[in-house]
Amino acid sequence: NAVAPFAAIIGIYESGLVTENVTVDWWVLALGGFGMSVGLATYGYKIIRCLGARMAAMSSSRGYCIELSSALTIVLASYYGQPASTTHAQVGGTVGVGLLELANNYAELKWRDVINWKLL
């Protein structure tokens, strides 16, 4: 998420002008890929555990519902010209599935498990 602003800053620094399109050097993309890899290797397992086990137990049907709601959110936001984050759409879909699970009488999930920002 930080590669585009970083590329814009590099473009402004190199040209001295603010333009609509900026060519992105390969090293900027490589730096972004390296940063994402390090972040996933050091902290990604906590996020995967939080979203896939603690917030809502995953099954194939729940995963399908999360993916469908996320895709629908991104498509509608793009259609209306709004900025959208696929990560936030995925987390929103997971929270939605967790909230729907609370409607079941046999659900072991509690409200504090779904609506809890301290899970990480």
GROMACS .gro file of N, CA, C and O in nm:
model
  480
    1ASN      N    1   0.081  -0.120   0.000
    1ASN     CA    2   0.000   0.000   0.000
    1ASN      C    3   0.085   0.126   0.000
    1ASN      O    4   0.033   0.233  -0.026
    2ALA      N    5   0.209   0.112   0.033
    2ALA     CA    6   0.295   0.230   0.039
    2ALA      C    7   0.379   0.249  -0.086
    2ALA      O    8   0.449   0.348  -0.098
    3VAL      N    9   0.372   0.156  -0.182
    3VAL     CA   10   0.455   0.167  -0.302
    3VAL      C   11   0.409   0.284  -0.389
    3VAL      O   12   0.491   0.359  -0.441
    4ALA      N   13   0.279   0.301  -0.407
    4ALA     CA   14   0.229   0.409  -0.493
    4ALA      C   15   0.264   0.547  -0.438
    4ALA      O   16   0.314   0.632  -0.514
    5PRO      N   17   0.241   0.576  -0.310
    5PRO     CA   18   0.284   0.708  -0.260
    5PRO      C   19   0.435   0.727  -0.268
    5PRO      O   20   0.482   0.838  -0.298
    6PHE      N   21   0.510   0.620  -0.242
    6PHE     CA   22   0.655   0.630  -0.251
    6PHE      C   23   0.699   0.658  -0.395
    6PHE      O   24   0.787   0.742  -0.419
    7ALA      N   25   0.636   0.591  -0.491
    7ALA     CA   26   0.667   0.616  -0.633
    7ALA      C   27   0.630   0.759  -0.673
    7ALA      O   28   0.702   0.823  -0.750
    8ALA      N   29   0.520   0.810  -0.619
    8ALA     CA   30   0.481   0.949  -0.648
    8ALA      C   31   0.584   1.047  -0.591
    8ALA      O   32   0.619   1.146  -0.656
    9ILE      N   33   0.632   1.020  -0.471
    9ILE     CA   34   0.733   1.107  -0.411
    9ILE      C   35   0.862   1.104  -0.492
    9ILE      O   36   0.922   1.209  -0.518
   10ILE      N   37   0.903   0.986  -0.537
   10ILE     CA   38   1.023   0.975  -0.621
   10ILE      C   39   1.001   1.050  -0.752
   10ILE      O   40   1.092   1.122  -0.800
   11GLY      N   41   0.883   1.037  -0.813
   11GLY     CA   42   0.854   1.107  -0.937
   11GLY      C   43   0.857   1.257  -0.922
   11GLY      O   44   0.910   1.329  -1.008
   12ILE      N   45   0.803   1.308  -0.812
   12ILE     CA   46   0.805   1.453  -0.787
   12ILE      C   47   0.949   1.499  -0.763
   12ILE      O   48   0.990   1.605  -0.811
   13TYR      N   49   1.026   1.421  -0.691
   13TYR     CA   50   1.164   1.456  -0.663
   13TYR      C   51   1.247   1.460  -0.791
   13TYR      O   52   1.328   1.552  -0.811
   14GLU      N   53   1.226   1.361  -0.879
   14GLU     CA   54   1.306   1.355  -1.001
   14GLU      C   55   1.267   1.462  -1.102
   14GLU      O   56   1.353   1.519  -1.168
   15SER      N   57   1.138   1.487  -1.119
   15SER     CA   58   1.095   1.582  -1.222
   15SER      C   59   1.070   1.722  -1.169
   15SER      O   60   1.073   1.818  -1.245
   16GLY      N   61   1.042   1.734  -1.042
   16GLY     CA   62   1.011   1.865  -0.986
   16GLY      C   63   0.869   1.908  -1.013
   16GLY      O   64   0.830   2.019  -0.978
   17LEU      N   65   0.790   1.822  -1.077
   17LEU     CA   66   0.651   1.854  -1.111
   17LEU      C   67   0.558   1.745  -1.061
   17LEU      O   68   0.596   1.629  -1.050
   18VAL      N   69   0.436   1.785  -1.036
   18VAL     CA   70   0.333   1.689  -1.000
   18VAL      C   71   0.259   1.653  -1.128
   18VAL      O   72   0.196   1.737  -1.191
   19THR      N   73   0.269   1.527  -1.169
   19THR     CA   74   0.204   1.481  -1.291
   19THR      C   75   0.104   1.371  -1.257
   19THR      O   76   0.108   1.312  -1.150
   20GLU      N   77   0.016   1.346  -1.352
   20GLU     CA   78  -0.087   1.244  -1.329
   20GLU      C   79  -0.030   1.103  -1.338
   20GLU      O   80  -0.069   1.014  -1.263
   21ASN      N   81   0.064   1.081  -1.429
   21ASN     CA   82   0.126   0.950  -1.446
   21ASN      C   83   0.275   0.959  -1.416
   21ASN      O   84   0.342   1.052  -1.460
   22VAL      N   85   0.323   0.861  -1.342
   22VAL     CA   86   0.465   0.856  -1.306
   22VAL      C   87   0.518   0.719  -1.343
   22VAL      O   88   0.453   0.618  -1.317
   23THR      N   89   0.634   0.716  -1.407
   23THR     CA   90   0.696   0.587  -1.434
   23THR      C   91   0.761   0.537  -1.306
   23THR      O   92   0.828   0.612  -1.235
   24VAL      N   93   0.740   0.411  -1.278
   24VAL     CA   94   0.790   0.352  -1.155
   24VAL      C   95   0.914   0.268  -1.188
   24VAL      O   96   0.908   0.178  -1.272
   25ASP      N   97   1.023   0.299  -1.122
   25ASP     CA   98   1.147   0.224  -1.143
   25ASP      C   99   1.134   0.084  -1.083
   25ASP      O  100   1.058   0.062  -0.989
   26TRP      N  101   1.215  -0.007  -1.135
   26TRP     CA  102   1.208  -0.146  -1.088
   26TRP      C  103   1.247  -0.159  -0.942
   26TRP      O  104   1.194  -0.242  -0.870
   27TRP      N  105   1.340  -0.076  -0.897
   27TRP     CA  106   1.387  -0.089  -0.759
   27TRP      C  107   1.280  -0.047  -0.658
   27TRP      O  108   1.279  -0.097  -0.545
   28VAL      N  109   1.189   0.042  -0.699
   28VAL     CA  110   1.078   0.081  -0.610
   28VAL      C  111   0.984  -0.038  -0.592
   28VAL      O  112   0.941  -0.068  -0.480
   29LEU      N  113   0.955  -0.107  -0.702
   29LEU     CA  114   0.870  -0.227  -0.693
   29LEU      C  115   0.939  -0.338  -0.615
   29LEU      O  116   0.875  -0.408  -0.536
   30ALA      N  117   1.070  -0.354  -0.635
   30ALA     CA  118   1.144  -0.457  -0.561
   30ALA      C  119   1.147  -0.426  -0.412
   30ALA      O  120   1.132  -0.515  -0.328
   31LEU      N  121   1.162  -0.298  -0.378
   31LEU     CA  122   1.159  -0.258  -0.237
   31LEU      C  123   1.023  -0.285  -0.175
   31LEU      O  124   1.014  -0.334  -0.062
   32GLY      N  125   0.917  -0.257  -0.249
   32GLY     CA  126   0.782  -0.285  -0.200
   32GLY      C  127   0.759  -0.434  -0.181
   32GLY      O  128   0.701  -0.477  -0.081
   33GLY      N  129   0.804  -0.515  -0.277
   33GLY     CA  130   0.791  -0.660  -0.264
   33GLY      C  131   0.871  -0.715  -0.147
   33GLY      O  132   0.825  -0.804  -0.075
   34PHE      N  133   0.989  -0.662  -0.126
   34PHE     CA  134   1.072  -0.704  -0.014
   34PHE      C  135   1.004  -0.669   0.119
   34PHE      O  136   1.001  -0.750   0.212
   35GLY      N  137   0.949  -0.549   0.126
   35GLY     CA  138   0.880  -0.506   0.248
   35GLY      C  139   0.759  -0.593   0.279
   35GLY      O  140   0.734  -0.630   0.394
   36MET      N  141   0.681  -0.627   0.176
   36MET     CA  142   0.565  -0.714   0.197
   36MET      C  143   0.609  -0.853   0.241
   36MET      O  144   0.545  -0.915   0.327
   37SER      N  145   0.717  -0.903   0.184
   37SER     CA  146   0.767  -1.036   0.222
   37SER      C  147   0.814  -1.039   0.366
   37SER      O  148   0.784  -1.133   0.441
   38VAL      N  149   0.886  -0.936   0.407
   38VAL     CA  150   0.932  -0.929   0.546
   38VAL      C  151   0.814  -0.917   0.641
   38VAL      O  152   0.809  -0.982   0.745
   39GLY      N  153   0.717  -0.834   0.604
   39GLY     CA  154   0.599  -0.819   0.689
   39GLY      C  155   0.520  -0.947   0.702
   39GLY      O  156   0.475  -0.983   0.812
   40LEU      N  157   0.504  -1.019   0.594
   40LEU     CA  158   0.432  -1.146   0.599
   40LEU      C  159   0.509  -1.250   0.679
   40LEU      O  160   0.450  -1.326   0.757
   41ALA      N  161   0.640  -1.252   0.663
   41ALA     CA  162   0.721  -1.351   0.734
   41ALA      C  163   0.727  -1.323   0.884
   41ALA      O  164   0.736  -1.417   0.964
   42THR      N  165   0.721  -1.198   0.924
   42THR     CA  166   0.736  -1.166   1.065
   42THR      C  167   0.604  -1.154   1.140
   42THR      O  168   0.597  -1.187   1.258
   43TYR      N  169   0.498  -1.107   1.073
   43TYR     CA  170   0.373  -1.081   1.144
   43TYR      C  171   0.252  -1.145   1.077
   43TYR      O  172   0.143  -1.145   1.133
   44GLY      N  173   0.269  -1.198   0.959
   44GLY     CA  174   0.157  -1.252   0.884
   44GLY      C  175   0.087  -1.368   0.950
   44GLY      O  176  -0.035  -1.381   0.941
   45TYR      N  177   0.161  -1.452   1.020
   45TYR     CA  178   0.100  -1.568   1.084
   45TYR      C  179  -0.002  -1.526   1.190
   45TYR      O  180  -0.102  -1.594   1.210
   46LYS      N  181   0.023  -1.413   1.258
   46LYS     CA  182  -0.073  -1.366   1.359
   46LYS      C  183  -0.203  -1.320   1.293
   46LYS      O  184  -0.310  -1.344   1.346
   47ILE      N  185  -0.192  -1.254   1.181
   47ILE     CA  186  -0.311  -1.207   1.111
   47ILE      C  187  -0.389  -1.325   1.056
   47ILE      O  188  -0.512  -1.330   1.067
   48ILE      N  189  -0.320  -1.422   0.999
   48ILE     CA  190  -0.388  -1.541   0.945
   48ILE      C  191  -0.457  -1.617   1.058
   48ILE      O  192  -0.572  -1.660   1.045
   49ARG      N  193  -0.391  -1.632   1.171
   49ARG     CA  194  -0.451  -1.701   1.285
   49ARG      C  195  -0.571  -1.624   1.338
   49ARG      O  196  -0.674  -1.682   1.372
   50CYS      N  197  -0.560  -1.493   1.344
   50CYS     CA  198  -0.669  -1.411   1.395
   50CYS      C  199  -0.792  -1.420   1.305
   50CYS      O  200  -0.902  -1.446   1.351
   51LEU      N  201  -0.773  -1.400   1.176
   51LEU     CA  202  -0.886  -1.399   1.084
   51LEU      C  203  -0.940  -1.538   1.056
   51LEU      O  204  -1.060  -1.556   1.038
   52GLY      N  205  -0.854  -1.637   1.053
   52GLY     CA  206  -0.896  -1.771   1.014
   52GLY      C  207  -0.938  -1.861   1.127
   52GLY      O  208  -0.996  -1.966   1.105
   53ALA      N  209  -0.912  -1.822   1.250
   53ALA     CA  210  -0.947  -1.910   1.362
   53ALA      C  211  -1.014  -1.837   1.476
   53ALA      O  212  -1.116  -1.883   1.526
   54ARG      N  213  -0.960  -1.726   1.517
   54ARG     CA  214  -1.013  -1.660   1.636
   54ARG      C  215  -1.137  -1.576   1.608
   54ARG      O  216  -1.229  -1.572   1.690
   55MET      N  217  -1.140  -1.505   1.495
   55MET     CA  218  -1.254  -1.418   1.468
   55MET      C  219  -1.373  -1.497   1.417
   55MET      O  220  -1.486  -1.473   1.458
   56ALA      N  221  -1.350  -1.590   1.330
   56ALA     CA  222  -1.456  -1.676   1.277
   56ALA      C  223  -1.391  -1.803   1.223
   56ALA      O  224  -1.297  -1.795   1.146
   57ALA      N  225  -1.440  -1.916   1.267
   57ALA     CA  226  -1.386  -2.042   1.218
   57ALA      C  227  -1.415  -2.055   1.069
   57ALA      O  228  -1.525  -2.027   1.023
   58MET      N  229  -1.314  -2.097   0.993
   58MET     CA  230  -1.329  -2.104   0.849
   58MET      C  231  -1.378  -2.241   0.804
   58MET      O  232  -1.341  -2.343   0.859
   59SER      N  233  -1.463  -2.238   0.706
   59SER     CA  234  -1.505  -2.357   0.632
   59SER      C  235  -1.509  -2.316   0.486
   59SER      O  236  -1.495  -2.198   0.454
   60SER      N  237  -1.532  -2.411   0.398
   60SER     CA  238  -1.533  -2.375   0.255
   60SER      C  239  -1.649  -2.282   0.222
   60SER      O  240  -1.634  -2.189   0.143
   61SER      N  241  -1.764  -2.304   0.281
   61SER     CA  242  -1.879  -2.218   0.252
   61SER      C  243  -1.860  -2.078   0.311
   61SER      O  244  -1.896  -1.979   0.248
   62ARG      N  245  -1.802  -2.070   0.428
   62ARG     CA  246  -1.775  -1.938   0.487
   62ARG      C  247  -1.670  -1.863   0.407
   62ARG      O  248  -1.681  -1.743   0.385
   63GLY      N  249  -1.567  -1.935   0.363
   63GLY     CA  250  -1.465  -1.873   0.279
   63GLY      C  251  -1.522  -1.821   0.149
   63GLY      O  252  -1.486  -1.713   0.102
   64TYR      N  253  -1.614  -1.898   0.090
   64TYR     CA  254  -1.679  -1.855  -0.033
   64TYR      C  255  -1.760  -1.727  -0.009
   64TYR      O  256  -1.754  -1.633  -0.089
   65CYS      N  257  -1.833  -1.722   0.101
   65CYS     CA  258  -1.913  -1.603   0.133
   65CYS      C  259  -1.824  -1.481   0.156
   65CYS      O  260  -1.857  -1.371   0.113
   66ILE      N  261  -1.710  -1.502   0.222
   66ILE     CA  262  -1.617  -1.391   0.245
   66ILE      C  263  -1.561  -1.341   0.113
   66ILE      O  264  -1.555  -1.220   0.088
   67GLU      N  265  -1.519  -1.432   0.026
   67GLU     CA  266  -1.464  -1.391  -0.103
   67GLU      C  267  -1.568  -1.322  -0.190
   67GLU      O  268  -1.539  -1.223  -0.257
   68LEU      N  269  -1.690  -1.374  -0.190
   68LEU     CA  270  -1.796  -1.314  -0.271
   68LEU      C  271  -1.831  -1.174  -0.221
   68LEU      O  272  -1.845  -1.081  -0.302
   69SER      N  273  -1.844  -1.158  -0.091
   69SER     CA  274  -1.876  -1.025  -0.037
   69SER      C  275  -1.761  -0.927  -0.061
   69SER      O  276  -1.785  -0.810  -0.092
   70SER      N  277  -1.639  -0.975  -0.050
   70SER     CA  278  -1.524  -0.888  -0.076
   70SER      C  279  -1.519  -0.846  -0.223
   70SER      O  280  -1.498  -0.728  -0.253
   71ALA      N  281  -1.540  -0.940  -0.313
   71ALA     CA  282  -1.539  -0.907  -0.456
   71ALA      C  283  -1.652  -0.811  -0.491
   71ALA      O  284  -1.632  -0.715  -0.567
   72LEU      N  285  -1.769  -0.833  -0.434
   72LEU     CA  286  -1.882  -0.744  -0.460
   72LEU      C  287  -1.854  -0.603  -0.409
   72LEU      O  288  -1.885  -0.504  -0.475
   73THR      N  289  -1.793  -0.594  -0.293
   73THR     CA  290  -1.759  -0.463  -0.237
   73THR      C  291  -1.661  -0.389  -0.327
   73THR      O  292  -1.679  -0.271  -0.356
   74ILE      N  293  -1.557  -0.459  -0.374
   74ILE     CA  294  -1.456  -0.395  -0.459
   74ILE      C  295  -1.515  -0.354  -0.594
   74ILE      O  296  -1.489  -0.245  -0.644
   75VAL      N  297  -1.597  -0.441  -0.653
   75VAL     CA  298  -1.657  -0.410  -0.782
   75VAL      C  299  -1.750  -0.290  -0.771
   75VAL      O  300  -1.746  -0.198  -0.855
   76LEU      N  301  -1.834  -0.287  -0.669
   76LEU     CA  302  -1.926  -0.173  -0.652
   76LEU      C  303  -1.850  -0.044  -0.621
   76LEU      O  304  -1.886   0.062  -0.674
   77ALA      N  305  -1.749  -0.051  -0.538
   77ALA     CA  306  -1.671   0.069  -0.508
   77ALA      C  307  -1.600   0.119  -0.634
   77ALA      O  308  -1.595   0.240  -0.659
   78SER      N  309  -1.547   0.029  -0.714
   78SER     CA  310  -1.482   0.069  -0.838
   78SER      C  311  -1.581   0.129  -0.937
   78SER      O  312  -1.551   0.227  -1.005
   79TYR      N  313  -1.699   0.071  -0.944
   79TYR     CA  314  -1.802   0.121  -1.035
   79TYR      C  315  -1.841   0.265  -0.999
   79TYR      O  316  -1.860   0.348  -1.086
   80TYR      N  317  -1.853   0.293  -0.870
   80TYR     CA  318  -1.891   0.426  -0.826
   80TYR      C  319  -1.773   0.520  -0.809
   80TYR      O  320  -1.787   0.632  -0.762
   81GLY      N  321  -1.652   0.475  -0.844
   81GLY     CA  322  -1.535   0.561  -0.841
   81GLY      C  323  -1.479   0.586  -0.702
   81GLY      O  324  -1.408   0.684  -0.681
   82GLN      N  325  -1.510   0.501  -0.608
   82GLN     CA  326  -1.462   0.518  -0.472
   82GLN      C  327  -1.334   0.435  -0.450
   82GLN      O  328  -1.321   0.327  -0.504
   83PRO      N  329  -1.244   0.485  -0.369
   83PRO     CA  330  -1.125   0.404  -0.338
   83PRO      C  331  -1.165   0.286  -0.250
   83PRO      O  332  -1.254   0.298  -0.165
   84ALA      N  333  -1.103   0.173  -0.273
   84ALA     CA  334  -1.138   0.054  -0.197
   84ALA      C  335  -1.013  -0.027  -0.168
   84ALA      O  336  -0.921  -0.034  -0.250
   85SER      N  337  -1.011  -0.088  -0.053
   85SER     CA  338  -0.900  -0.172  -0.012
   85SER      C  339  -0.947  -0.317  -0.006
   85SER      O  340  -1.044  -0.348   0.065
   86THR      N  341  -0.879  -0.404  -0.078
   86THR     CA  342  -0.918  -0.544  -0.076
   86THR      C  343  -0.895  -0.605   0.063
   86THR      O  344  -0.971  -0.692   0.106
   87THR      N  345  -0.794  -0.558   0.132
   87THR     CA  346  -0.768  -0.608   0.267
   87THR      C  347  -0.884  -0.574   0.360
   87THR      O  348  -0.932  -0.658   0.436
   88HIS      N  349  -0.928  -0.450   0.355
   88HIS     CA  350  -1.040  -0.410   0.440
   88HIS      C  351  -1.168  -0.481   0.401
   88HIS      O  352  -1.251  -0.514   0.487
   89ALA      N  353  -1.185  -0.507   0.272
   89ALA     CA  354  -1.304  -0.579   0.228
   89ALA      C  355  -1.302  -0.724   0.279
   89ALA      O  356  -1.405  -0.778   0.320
   90GLN      N  357  -1.184  -0.786   0.280
   90GLN     CA  358  -1.171  -0.922   0.333
   90GLN      C  359  -1.201  -0.927   0.483
   90GLN      O  360  -1.271  -1.015   0.531
   91VAL      N  361  -1.146  -0.832   0.556
   91VAL     CA  362  -1.171  -0.828   0.701
   91VAL      C  363  -1.319  -0.800   0.728
   91VAL      O  364  -1.379  -0.860   0.817
   92GLY      N  365  -1.378  -0.710   0.650
   92GLY     CA  366  -1.521  -0.684   0.665
   92GLY      C  367  -1.606  -0.806   0.637
   92GLY      O  368  -1.704  -0.834   0.708
   93GLY      N  369  -1.568  -0.883   0.535
   93GLY     CA  370  -1.640  -1.008   0.506
   93GLY      C  371  -1.625  -1.109   0.618
   93GLY      O  372  -1.720  -1.179   0.654
   94THR      N  373  -1.507  -1.115   0.677
   94THR     CA  374  -1.483  -1.208   0.788
   94THR      C  375  -1.564  -1.167   0.910
   94THR      O  376  -1.624  -1.252   0.977
   95VAL      N  377  -1.569  -1.038   0.940
   95VAL     CA  378  -1.650  -0.990   1.052
   95VAL      C  379  -1.798  -1.019   1.025
   95VAL      O  380  -1.871  -1.062   1.114
   96GLY      N  381  -1.841  -0.999   0.900
   96GLY     CA  382  -1.980  -1.029   0.865
   96GLY      C  383  -2.015  -1.175   0.884
   96GLY      O  384  -2.122  -1.208   0.938
   97VAL      N  385  -1.926  -1.264   0.844
   97VAL     CA  386  -1.950  -1.407   0.863
   97VAL      C  387  -1.952  -1.441   1.012
   97VAL      O  388  -2.035  -1.519   1.059
   98GLY      N  389  -1.863  -1.378   1.088
   98GLY     CA  390  -1.861  -1.400   1.232
   98GLY      C  391  -1.989  -1.351   1.298
   98GLY      O  392  -2.043  -1.417   1.387
   99LEU      N  393  -2.041  -1.237   1.254
   99LEU     CA  394  -2.167  -1.186   1.310
   99LEU      C  395  -2.285  -1.275   1.273
   99LEU      O  396  -2.375  -1.295   1.354
  100LEU      N  397  -2.285  -1.327   1.151
  100LEU     CA  398  -2.393  -1.418   1.114
  100LEU      C  399  -2.387  -1.549   1.191
  100LEU      O  400  -2.490  -1.611   1.219
  101GLU      N  401  -2.266  -1.590   1.228
  101GLU     CA  402  -2.253  -1.711   1.307
  101GLU      C  403  -2.315  -1.694   1.446
  101GLU      O  404  -2.364  -1.790   1.505
  102LEU      N  405  -2.315  -1.572   1.495
  102LEU     CA  406  -2.374  -1.546   1.627
  102LEU      C  407  -2.524  -1.571   1.628
  102LEU      O  408  -2.582  -1.591   1.735
  103ALA      N  409  -2.589  -1.571   1.512
  103ALA     CA  410  -2.733  -1.594   1.505
  103ALA      C  411  -2.768  -1.740   1.534
  103ALA      O  412  -2.882  -1.771   1.568
  104ASN      N  413  -2.671  -1.830   1.521
  104ASN     CA  414  -2.696  -1.972   1.549
  104ASN      C  415  -2.704  -1.995   1.700
  104ASN      O  416  -2.627  -1.938   1.777
  105ASN      N  417  -2.794  -2.080   1.741
  105ASN     CA  418  -2.807  -2.111   1.883
  105ASN      C  419  -2.688  -2.191   1.935
  105ASN      O  420  -2.655  -2.184   2.052
  106TYR      N  421  -2.625  -2.267   1.849
  106TYR     CA  422  -2.514  -2.353   1.891
  106TYR      C  423  -2.377  -2.286   1.875
  106TYR      O  424  -2.275  -2.350   1.892
  107ALA      N  425  -2.375  -2.159   1.843
  107ALA     CA  426  -2.248  -2.090   1.817
  107ALA      C  427  -2.167  -2.077   1.945
  107ALA      O  428  -2.218  -2.038   2.050
  108GLU      N  429  -2.040  -2.114   1.935
  108GLU     CA  430  -1.949  -2.098   2.047
  108GLU      C  431  -1.882  -1.960   2.045
  108GLU      O  432  -1.815  -1.922   2.140
  109LEU      N  433  -1.901  -1.888   1.936
  109LEU     CA  434  -1.842  -1.756   1.921
  109LEU      C  435  -1.919  -1.655   2.005
  109LEU      O  436  -2.040  -1.661   2.016
  110LYS      N  437  -1.848  -1.563   2.066
  110LYS     CA  438  -1.908  -1.458   2.149
  110LYS      C  439  -1.891  -1.324   2.079
  110LYS      O  440  -1.807  -1.306   1.993
  111TRP      N  441  -1.975  -1.227   2.117
  111TRP     CA  442  -1.966  -1.093   2.061
  111TRP      C  443  -1.826  -1.035   2.077
  111TRP      O  444  -1.773  -0.971   1.988
  112ARG      N  445  -1.767  -1.056   2.192
  112ARG     CA  446  -1.635  -0.998   2.218
  112ARG      C  447  -1.527  -1.058   2.127
  112ARG      O  448  -1.424  -0.997   2.106
  113ASP      N  449  -1.552  -1.179   2.075
  113ASP     CA  450  -1.456  -1.240   1.983
  113ASP      C  451  -1.463  -1.179   1.844
  113ASP      O  452  -1.362  -1.169   1.775
  114VAL      N  453  -1.582  -1.140   1.804
  114VAL     CA  454  -1.600  -1.084   1.669
  114VAL      C  455  -1.566  -0.936   1.668
  114VAL      O  456  -1.493  -0.888   1.580
  115ILE      N  457  -1.618  -0.862   1.763
  115ILE     CA  458  -1.594  -0.717   1.769
  115ILE      C  459  -1.486  -0.691   1.873
  115ILE      O  460  -1.513  -0.652   1.984
  116ASN      N  461  -1.361  -0.716   1.837
  116ASN     CA  462  -1.251  -0.701   1.930
  116ASN      C  463  -1.127  -0.665   1.850
  116ASN      O  464  -1.074  -0.746   1.776
  117TRP      N  465  -1.081  -0.545   1.866
  117TRP     CA  466  -0.965  -0.501   1.790
  117TRP      C  467  -0.835  -0.541   1.858
  117TRP      O  468  -0.727  -0.513   1.809
  118LYS      N  469  -0.842  -0.606   1.972
  118LYS     CA  470  -0.721  -0.649   2.042
  118LYS      C  471  -0.683  -0.792   2.006
  118LYS      O  472  -0.599  -0.852   2.070
  119LEU      N  473  -0.748  -0.850   1.906
  119LEU     CA  474  -0.719  -0.988   1.868
  119LEU      C  475  -0.576  -1.007   1.822
  119LEU      O  476  -0.518  -1.112   1.841
  120LEU      N  477  -0.521  -0.906   1.759
  120LEU     CA  478  -0.385  -0.919   1.708
  120LEU      C  479  -0.286  -0.903   1.821
  120LEU      O  480  -0.178  -0.944   1.821
   0.00000   0.00000   0.00000
